[in-house]
Short mmCIF file of C-alpha atoms in Angstrom, two decimals:
data_model
loop_
_atom_site.label_atom_id
_atom_site.label_comp_id
_atom_site.label_asym_id
_atom_site.label_seq_id
_atom_site.Cartn_x
_atom_site.Cartn_y
_atom_site.Cartn_z
CA UNK A 138 42.88 33.78 -31.93
CA UNK A 139 39.84 35.96 -30.35
CA UNK A 140 37.05 34.93 -28.45
CA UNK A 141 34.06 34.89 -31.00
CA UNK A 142 31.28 34.38 -27.81
CA UNK A 143 29.45 37.71 -26.79
CA UNK A 144 30.60 39.08 -23.63
CA UNK A 145 28.18 39.58 -20.75
CA UNK A 146 27.77 42.87 -20.01
CA UNK A 147 25.43 42.53 -17.17
CA UNK A 148 26.46 44.96 -14.06
CA UNK A 149 27.90 43.34 -11.66
CA UNK A 150 25.59 44.14 -8.25
CA UNK A 151 28.09 46.24 -6.56
CA UNK A 152 27.91 48.36 -9.67
CA UNK A 153 24.12 48.86 -9.64
CA UNK A 154 24.82 49.96 -5.74
CA UNK A 155 27.02 52.53 -6.81
CA UNK A 156 24.96 53.76 -9.66
CA UNK A 157 21.81 53.90 -7.42
CA UNK A 158 23.11 55.13 -4.19
CA UNK A 159 24.92 57.71 -6.20
CA UNK A 160 22.66 59.24 -7.94
CA UNK A 161 20.36 59.63 -4.96
CA UNK A 162 23.11 61.16 -3.35
CA UNK A 163 23.56 63.40 -6.15
CA UNK A 164 20.12 64.83 -6.19
CA UNK A 165 20.39 65.15 -2.47
CA UNK A 166 23.48 67.45 -3.47
CA UNK A 167 21.65 69.12 -5.92
CA UNK A 168 18.89 69.95 -3.69
CA UNK A 169 21.37 70.99 -0.87
CA UNK A 170 23.17 73.53 -3.72
CA UNK A 171 19.55 75.31 -5.33
CA UNK A 172 18.56 75.47 -2.15
CA UNK A 173 20.92 77.05 -0.05
CA UNK A 174 20.61 78.09 3.60
CA UNK A 175 17.94 79.43 5.62
CA UNK A 176 17.96 83.10 6.28
CA UNK A 177 19.53 83.17 10.42
CA UNK A 178 16.48 85.91 11.13
CA UNK A 179 13.72 83.04 11.42
CA UNK A 180 12.58 81.81 14.75
CA UNK A 181 13.00 77.99 15.33
CA UNK A 182 10.54 75.53 16.93
CA UNK A 183 11.25 73.53 19.71
CA UNK A 184 13.29 70.40 18.92
CA UNK A 185 15.24 72.00 16.18
CA UNK A 186 18.72 70.31 16.25
CA UNK A 187 22.14 71.74 15.63
CA UNK A 188 22.75 72.85 12.53
CA UNK A 189 25.55 70.12 11.80
CA UNK A 190 22.76 67.82 12.66
CA UNK A 191 20.88 68.11 9.14
CA UNK A 192 23.80 67.49 6.45
CA UNK A 193 24.91 64.35 8.60
CA UNK A 194 21.00 62.95 8.79
CA UNK A 195 20.58 63.99 4.96
CA UNK A 196 23.61 61.89 4.09
CA UNK A 197 22.78 59.01 5.86
CA UNK A 198 19.29 59.34 4.74
CA UNK A 199 20.32 59.13 0.78
CA UNK A 200 22.27 56.21 1.54
CA UNK A 201 19.93 54.26 3.09
CA UNK A 202 17.25 54.88 0.66
CA UNK A 203 19.30 54.37 -2.18
CA UNK A 204 20.08 51.19 -0.60
CA UNK A 205 16.40 50.36 -0.67
CA UNK A 206 16.13 51.34 -4.04
CA UNK A 207 18.96 48.69 -4.83
CA UNK A 208 17.76 46.28 -2.75
CA UNK A 209 14.25 46.52 -4.39
CA UNK A 210 15.73 46.66 -8.33
CA UNK A 211 17.68 43.35 -7.24
CA UNK A 212 14.94 41.50 -5.73
CA UNK A 213 12.22 42.57 -8.28
CA UNK A 214 13.16 40.36 -11.30
CA UNK A 215 9.66 41.44 -13.17
CA UNK A 216 11.28 44.26 -15.39
CA UNK A 217 7.78 46.33 -15.81
CA UNK A 218 7.27 46.05 -12.03
CA UNK A 219 11.32 47.35 -11.08
CA UNK A 220 10.84 50.14 -14.06
CA UNK A 221 7.71 51.27 -12.21
CA UNK A 222 9.28 51.26 -8.50
CA UNK A 223 12.40 53.35 -10.11
CA UNK A 224 9.89 55.55 -11.61
CA UNK A 225 8.22 56.03 -8.83
CA UNK A 226 11.34 56.54 -6.35
CA UNK A 227 12.49 59.14 -9.01
CA UNK A 228 9.39 61.30 -8.78
CA UNK A 229 10.06 61.39 -4.80
CA UNK A 230 13.40 62.29 -5.46
CA UNK A 231 12.46 64.94 -7.46
CA UNK A 232 9.84 66.11 -4.73
CA UNK A 233 12.72 65.92 -2.96
CA UNK A 234 14.92 67.84 -4.45
CA UNK A 235 13.22 71.16 -5.26
CA UNK A 236 11.97 71.15 -1.20
CA UNK A 237 14.97 73.26 -0.23
CA UNK A 238 14.98 75.44 -3.15
CA UNK A 239 11.09 76.42 -2.01
CA UNK A 240 12.35 76.84 1.60
CA UNK A 241 15.44 77.95 2.34
CA UNK A 242 16.47 79.94 -1.05
CA UNK A 243 12.17 81.38 -2.32
CA UNK A 244 11.23 81.49 1.21
CA UNK A 245 7.92 79.80 0.26
CA UNK A 246 7.19 78.49 3.90
CA UNK A 247 3.23 77.84 2.97
CA UNK A 248 4.09 76.49 -0.14
CA UNK A 249 6.92 74.28 1.11
CA UNK A 250 4.63 72.80 3.59
CA UNK A 251 2.24 72.00 0.61
CA UNK A 252 5.20 70.40 -1.42
CA UNK A 253 6.63 68.52 1.53
CA UNK A 254 3.31 66.61 2.29
CA UNK A 255 3.20 65.73 -1.22
CA UNK A 256 7.12 64.24 -1.09
CA UNK A 257 5.83 62.59 2.21
CA UNK A 258 2.66 61.23 0.00
CA UNK A 259 5.36 60.30 -2.57
CA UNK A 260 7.68 58.37 -0.45
CA UNK A 261 4.66 56.33 1.10
CA UNK A 262 3.79 54.96 -1.97
CA UNK A 263 7.43 54.48 -2.46
CA UNK A 264 7.78 52.30 0.50
CA UNK A 265 4.72 50.38 -0.25
CA UNK A 266 5.88 49.14 -3.70
CA UNK A 267 9.17 48.51 -1.96
CA UNK A 268 8.04 46.59 1.12
CA UNK A 269 6.04 44.44 -1.82
CA UNK A 270 9.22 43.74 -3.72
CA UNK A 271 11.76 43.61 -0.61
CA UNK A 272 10.21 43.88 2.77
CA UNK A 273 13.69 45.26 4.30
CA UNK A 274 13.79 48.13 1.65
CA UNK A 275 10.20 49.26 2.55
CA UNK A 276 11.34 49.44 5.97
CA UNK A 277 14.06 51.58 5.30
CA UNK A 278 12.00 54.04 3.51
CA UNK A 279 9.60 53.77 6.17
CA UNK A 280 12.03 54.61 8.70
CA UNK A 281 13.16 57.77 6.00
CA UNK A 282 9.35 58.80 6.58
CA UNK A 283 9.85 59.58 9.77
CA UNK A 284 12.33 62.08 9.19
CA UNK A 285 10.30 63.96 6.61
CA UNK A 286 7.58 63.91 9.33
CA UNK A 287 10.00 65.73 11.70
CA UNK A 288 10.99 68.19 8.39
CA UNK A 289 7.48 68.78 8.16
CA UNK A 290 7.12 69.92 11.48
CA UNK A 291 10.33 72.11 11.53
CA UNK A 292 8.41 73.32 8.44
CA UNK A 293 5.61 74.24 9.95
CA UNK A 294 7.55 75.18 12.97
CA UNK A 295 9.13 77.78 11.18
CA UNK A 296 6.05 79.10 9.18
CA UNK A 297 3.63 79.49 12.46
CA UNK A 298 6.53 81.40 14.18
CA UNK A 299 7.13 83.59 11.66
CA UNK A 300 4.62 84.27 9.32
#
């Protein structure tokens, strides 16, 4: 005899976390693929880390901000607010994904500074929105923003030393 009750098709929290974190890592991977590598002839600014640091730190950052998005998604029961938070998060990921293209592949050093500034502004908006929904998520984004400011310093340094 078949059960006539409708099945609960609601995703489990761990599945939602995997989807959000996986999508965030996917955006990072796409950005890395379209960005390529920096021309080795550029002079680097002081405090430039070893090349192996970037993929490690960016991977950790993508996992962390994906987790922050998941925390906000879970904490926010207002569907409109949840949707708007994810829209702002997606806008930020769009800016983040295209920056490597402008900086590494197209060598648009000045434009990439402007683009990175927009990326930082969008991350600050996301941090404020996430903080209101779930304080820990906002703090995670703030920590990530500190890395974006470091990237901004490096971008400016490369531009000043090479233009």
